[in-house]
PDB file of C-alpha atoms in Angstrom:
ATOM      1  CA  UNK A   1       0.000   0.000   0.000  1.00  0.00           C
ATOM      2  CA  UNK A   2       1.671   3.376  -0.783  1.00  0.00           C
ATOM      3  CA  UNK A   3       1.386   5.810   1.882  1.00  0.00           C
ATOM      4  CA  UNK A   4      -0.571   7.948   0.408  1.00  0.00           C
ATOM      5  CA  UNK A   5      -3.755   5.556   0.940  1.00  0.00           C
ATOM      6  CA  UNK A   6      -2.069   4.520   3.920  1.00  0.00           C
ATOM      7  CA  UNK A   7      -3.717   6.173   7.103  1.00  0.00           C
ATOM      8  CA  UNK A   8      -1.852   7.795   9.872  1.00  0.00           C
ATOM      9  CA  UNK A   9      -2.842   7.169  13.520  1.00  0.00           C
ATOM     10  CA  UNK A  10      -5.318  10.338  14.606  1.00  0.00           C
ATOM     11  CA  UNK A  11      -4.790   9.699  18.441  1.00  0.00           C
ATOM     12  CA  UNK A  12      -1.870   7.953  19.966  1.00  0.00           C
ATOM     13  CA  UNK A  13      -3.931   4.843  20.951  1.00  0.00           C
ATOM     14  CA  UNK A  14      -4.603   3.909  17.264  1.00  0.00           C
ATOM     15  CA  UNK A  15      -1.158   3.723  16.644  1.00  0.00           C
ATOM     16  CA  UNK A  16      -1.868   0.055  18.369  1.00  0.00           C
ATOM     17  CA  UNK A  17      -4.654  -0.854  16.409  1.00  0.00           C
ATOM     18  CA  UNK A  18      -2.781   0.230  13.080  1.00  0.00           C
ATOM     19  CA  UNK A  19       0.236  -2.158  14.334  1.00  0.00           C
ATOM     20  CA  UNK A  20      -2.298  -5.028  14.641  1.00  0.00           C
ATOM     21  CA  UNK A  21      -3.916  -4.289  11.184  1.00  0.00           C
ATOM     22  CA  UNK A  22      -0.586  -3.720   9.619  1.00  0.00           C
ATOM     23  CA  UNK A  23       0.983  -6.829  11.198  1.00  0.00           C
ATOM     24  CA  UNK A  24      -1.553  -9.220  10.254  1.00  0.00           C
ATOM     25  CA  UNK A  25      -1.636  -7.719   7.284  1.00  0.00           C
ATOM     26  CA  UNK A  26       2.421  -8.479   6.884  1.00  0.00           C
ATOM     27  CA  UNK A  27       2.454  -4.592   5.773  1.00  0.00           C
ATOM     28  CA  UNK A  28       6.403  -3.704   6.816  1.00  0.00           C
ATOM     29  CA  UNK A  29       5.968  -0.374   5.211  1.00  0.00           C
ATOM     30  CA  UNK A  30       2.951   0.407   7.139  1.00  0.00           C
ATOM     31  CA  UNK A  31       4.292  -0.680  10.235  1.00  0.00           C
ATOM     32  CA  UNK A  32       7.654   1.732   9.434  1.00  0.00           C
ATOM     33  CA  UNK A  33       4.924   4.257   9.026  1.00  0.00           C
ATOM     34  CA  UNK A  34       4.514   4.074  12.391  1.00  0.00           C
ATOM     35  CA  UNK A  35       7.575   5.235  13.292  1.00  0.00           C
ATOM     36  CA  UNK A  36       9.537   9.140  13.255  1.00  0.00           C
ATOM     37  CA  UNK A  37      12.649   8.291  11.277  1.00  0.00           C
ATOM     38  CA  UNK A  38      15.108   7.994  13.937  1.00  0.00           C
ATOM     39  CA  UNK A  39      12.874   6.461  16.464  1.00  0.00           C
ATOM     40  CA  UNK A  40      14.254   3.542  18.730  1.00  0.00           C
ATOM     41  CA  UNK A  41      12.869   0.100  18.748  1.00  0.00           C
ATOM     42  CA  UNK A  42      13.558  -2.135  21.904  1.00  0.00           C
ATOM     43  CA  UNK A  43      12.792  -5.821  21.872  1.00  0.00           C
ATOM     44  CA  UNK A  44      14.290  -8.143  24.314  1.00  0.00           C
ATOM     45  CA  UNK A  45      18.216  -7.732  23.319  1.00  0.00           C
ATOM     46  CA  UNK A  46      17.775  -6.191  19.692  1.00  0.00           C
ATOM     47  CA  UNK A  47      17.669  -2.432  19.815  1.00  0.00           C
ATOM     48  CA  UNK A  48      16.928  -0.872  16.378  1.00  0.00           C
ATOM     49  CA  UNK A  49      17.053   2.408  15.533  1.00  0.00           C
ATOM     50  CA  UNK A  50      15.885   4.293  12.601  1.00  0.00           C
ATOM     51  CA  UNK A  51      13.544   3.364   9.821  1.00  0.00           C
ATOM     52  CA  UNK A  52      16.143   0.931   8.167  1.00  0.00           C
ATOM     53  CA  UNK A  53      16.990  -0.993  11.231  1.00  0.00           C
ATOM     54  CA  UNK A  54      13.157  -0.725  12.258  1.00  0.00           C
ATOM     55  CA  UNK A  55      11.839  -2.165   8.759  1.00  0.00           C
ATOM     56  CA  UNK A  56      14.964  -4.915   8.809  1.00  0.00           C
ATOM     57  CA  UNK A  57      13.367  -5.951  12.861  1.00  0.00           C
ATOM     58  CA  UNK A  58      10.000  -5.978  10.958  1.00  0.00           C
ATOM     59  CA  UNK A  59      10.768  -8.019   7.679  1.00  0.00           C
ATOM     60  CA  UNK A  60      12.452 -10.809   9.683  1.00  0.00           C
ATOM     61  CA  UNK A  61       9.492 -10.526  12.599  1.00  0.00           C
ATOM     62  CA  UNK A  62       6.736 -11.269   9.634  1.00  0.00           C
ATOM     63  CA  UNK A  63       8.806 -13.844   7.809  1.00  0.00           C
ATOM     64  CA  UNK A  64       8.260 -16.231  10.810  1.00  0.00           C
ATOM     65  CA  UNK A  65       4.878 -15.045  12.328  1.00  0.00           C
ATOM     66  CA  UNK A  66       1.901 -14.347  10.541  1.00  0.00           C
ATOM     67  CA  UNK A  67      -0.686 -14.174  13.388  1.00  0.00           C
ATOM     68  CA  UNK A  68      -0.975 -11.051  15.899  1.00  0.00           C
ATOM     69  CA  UNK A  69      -3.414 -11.040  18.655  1.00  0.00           C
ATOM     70  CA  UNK A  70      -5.322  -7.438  19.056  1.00  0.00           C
ATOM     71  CA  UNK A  71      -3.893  -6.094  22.415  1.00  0.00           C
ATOM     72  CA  UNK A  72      -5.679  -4.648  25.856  1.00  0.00           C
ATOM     73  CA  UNK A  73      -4.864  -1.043  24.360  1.00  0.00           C
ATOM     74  CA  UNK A  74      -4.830   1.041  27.514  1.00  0.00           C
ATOM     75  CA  UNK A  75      -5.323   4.517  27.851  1.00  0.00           C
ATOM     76  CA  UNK A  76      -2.226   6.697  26.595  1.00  0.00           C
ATOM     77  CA  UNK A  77      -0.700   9.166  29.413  1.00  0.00           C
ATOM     78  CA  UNK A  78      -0.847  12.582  27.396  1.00  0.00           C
ATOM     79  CA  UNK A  79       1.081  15.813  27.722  1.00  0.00           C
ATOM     80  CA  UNK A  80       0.390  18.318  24.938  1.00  0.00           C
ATOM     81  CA  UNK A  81       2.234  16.685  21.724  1.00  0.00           C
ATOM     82  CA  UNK A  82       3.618  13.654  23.799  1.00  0.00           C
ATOM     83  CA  UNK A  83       1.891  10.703  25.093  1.00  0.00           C
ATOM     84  CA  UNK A  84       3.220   7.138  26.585  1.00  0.00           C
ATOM     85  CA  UNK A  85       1.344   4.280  25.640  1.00  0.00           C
ATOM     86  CA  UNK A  86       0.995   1.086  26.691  1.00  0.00           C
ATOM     87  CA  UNK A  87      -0.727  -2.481  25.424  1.00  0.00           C
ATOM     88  CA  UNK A  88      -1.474  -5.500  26.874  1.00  0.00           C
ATOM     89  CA  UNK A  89      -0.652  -8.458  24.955  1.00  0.00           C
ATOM     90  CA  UNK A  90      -2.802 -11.999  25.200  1.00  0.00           C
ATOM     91  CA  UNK A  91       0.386 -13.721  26.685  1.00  0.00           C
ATOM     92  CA  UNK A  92       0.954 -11.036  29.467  1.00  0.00           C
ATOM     93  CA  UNK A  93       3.705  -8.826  28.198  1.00  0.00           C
ATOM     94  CA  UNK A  94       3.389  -5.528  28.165  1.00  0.00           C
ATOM     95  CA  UNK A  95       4.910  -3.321  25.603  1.00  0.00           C
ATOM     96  CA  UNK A  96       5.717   0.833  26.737  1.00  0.00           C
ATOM     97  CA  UNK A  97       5.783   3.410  23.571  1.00  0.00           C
ATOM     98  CA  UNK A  98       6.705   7.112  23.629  1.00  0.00           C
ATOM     99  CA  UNK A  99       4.220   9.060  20.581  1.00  0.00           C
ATOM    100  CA  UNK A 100       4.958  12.613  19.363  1.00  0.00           C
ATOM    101  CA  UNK A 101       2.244  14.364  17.733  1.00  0.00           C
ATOM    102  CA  UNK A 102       3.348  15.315  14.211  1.00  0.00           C
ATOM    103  CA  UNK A 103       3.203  18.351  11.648  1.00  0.00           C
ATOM    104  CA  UNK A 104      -0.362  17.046  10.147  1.00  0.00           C
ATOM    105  CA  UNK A 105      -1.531  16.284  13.358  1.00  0.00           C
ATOM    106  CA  UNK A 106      -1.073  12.345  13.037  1.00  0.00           C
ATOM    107  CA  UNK A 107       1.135  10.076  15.896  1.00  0.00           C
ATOM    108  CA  UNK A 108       4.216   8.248  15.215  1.00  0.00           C
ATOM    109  CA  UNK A 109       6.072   6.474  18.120  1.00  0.00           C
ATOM    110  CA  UNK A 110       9.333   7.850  18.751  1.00  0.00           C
ATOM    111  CA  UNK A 111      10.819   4.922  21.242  1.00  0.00           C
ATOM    112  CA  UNK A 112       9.055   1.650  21.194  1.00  0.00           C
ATOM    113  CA  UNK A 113       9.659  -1.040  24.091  1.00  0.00           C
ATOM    114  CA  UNK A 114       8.270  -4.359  23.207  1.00  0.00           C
ATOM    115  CA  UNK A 115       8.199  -7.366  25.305  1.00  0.00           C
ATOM    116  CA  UNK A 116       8.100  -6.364  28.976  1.00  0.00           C
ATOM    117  CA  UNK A 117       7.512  -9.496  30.944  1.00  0.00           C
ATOM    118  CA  UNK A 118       5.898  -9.208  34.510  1.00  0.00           C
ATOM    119  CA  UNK A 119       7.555 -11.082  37.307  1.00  0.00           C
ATOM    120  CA  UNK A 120       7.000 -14.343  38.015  1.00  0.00           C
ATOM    121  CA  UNK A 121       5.600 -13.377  41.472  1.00  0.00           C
ATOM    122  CA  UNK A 122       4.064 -10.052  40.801  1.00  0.00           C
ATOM    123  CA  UNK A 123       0.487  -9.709  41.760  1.00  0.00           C
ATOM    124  CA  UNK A 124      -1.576  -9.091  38.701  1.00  0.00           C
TER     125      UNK A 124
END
């Protein structure tokens, strides 16, 4: 899809829903979209940073997984043109984003921590 059909996230919680959509979809580009251009991408020891290191993280990711669970999208913490967000995912993890508000009034997520695991012991 070329970007200019390809919507941009309104508020900073869609930018979850368009990261399911786009996943399942096995859209790289649109999840790239998703990103500023020198945004940081944390999962478990790989740390990618940038649109080419983001989309290179995403190309492998969808060559060996196909199927994304929607996530337990909860409500972004919002200060003017920056908001955290947060998801929960089906298997427990929890993944922690930084959005900035852009130009055209769309989100993008500027750091993007996947994969936070609760501890074993910690009281849900």
């Amino acid at each position: 899809m070329s970007d200019m059909h390809r919507a941009g996230a309104e508020t900073p919680e869609a930018l979850a829903r368009l990261f399911n959509q786009r996943a399942n979809a096995g859209d790289v580009e649109g999840l790239v979209a998703l990103y500023e251009p020198d945004a940081v991408l944390a999962a478990g020891r790989i740390v990618a940073t940038g649109h080419a290191e983001i989309r290179a993280f995403y190309a492998d990711l969808l060559s060996r997984r196909s199927d994304f669970p929607a996530a337990d999208v909860l409500p972004p913490l919002r200060n003017g043109p920056i908001a955290m967000t947060f998801a929960r995912l089906p298997n427990g993890t929890i993944s922690a984003e930084t959005a900035r508000e852009q130009a055209d009034g769309t989100w993008r997520w500027v750091i993007d921590q996947l994969k936070i695991k609760p501890s074993e012991g910690q009281a849900r």
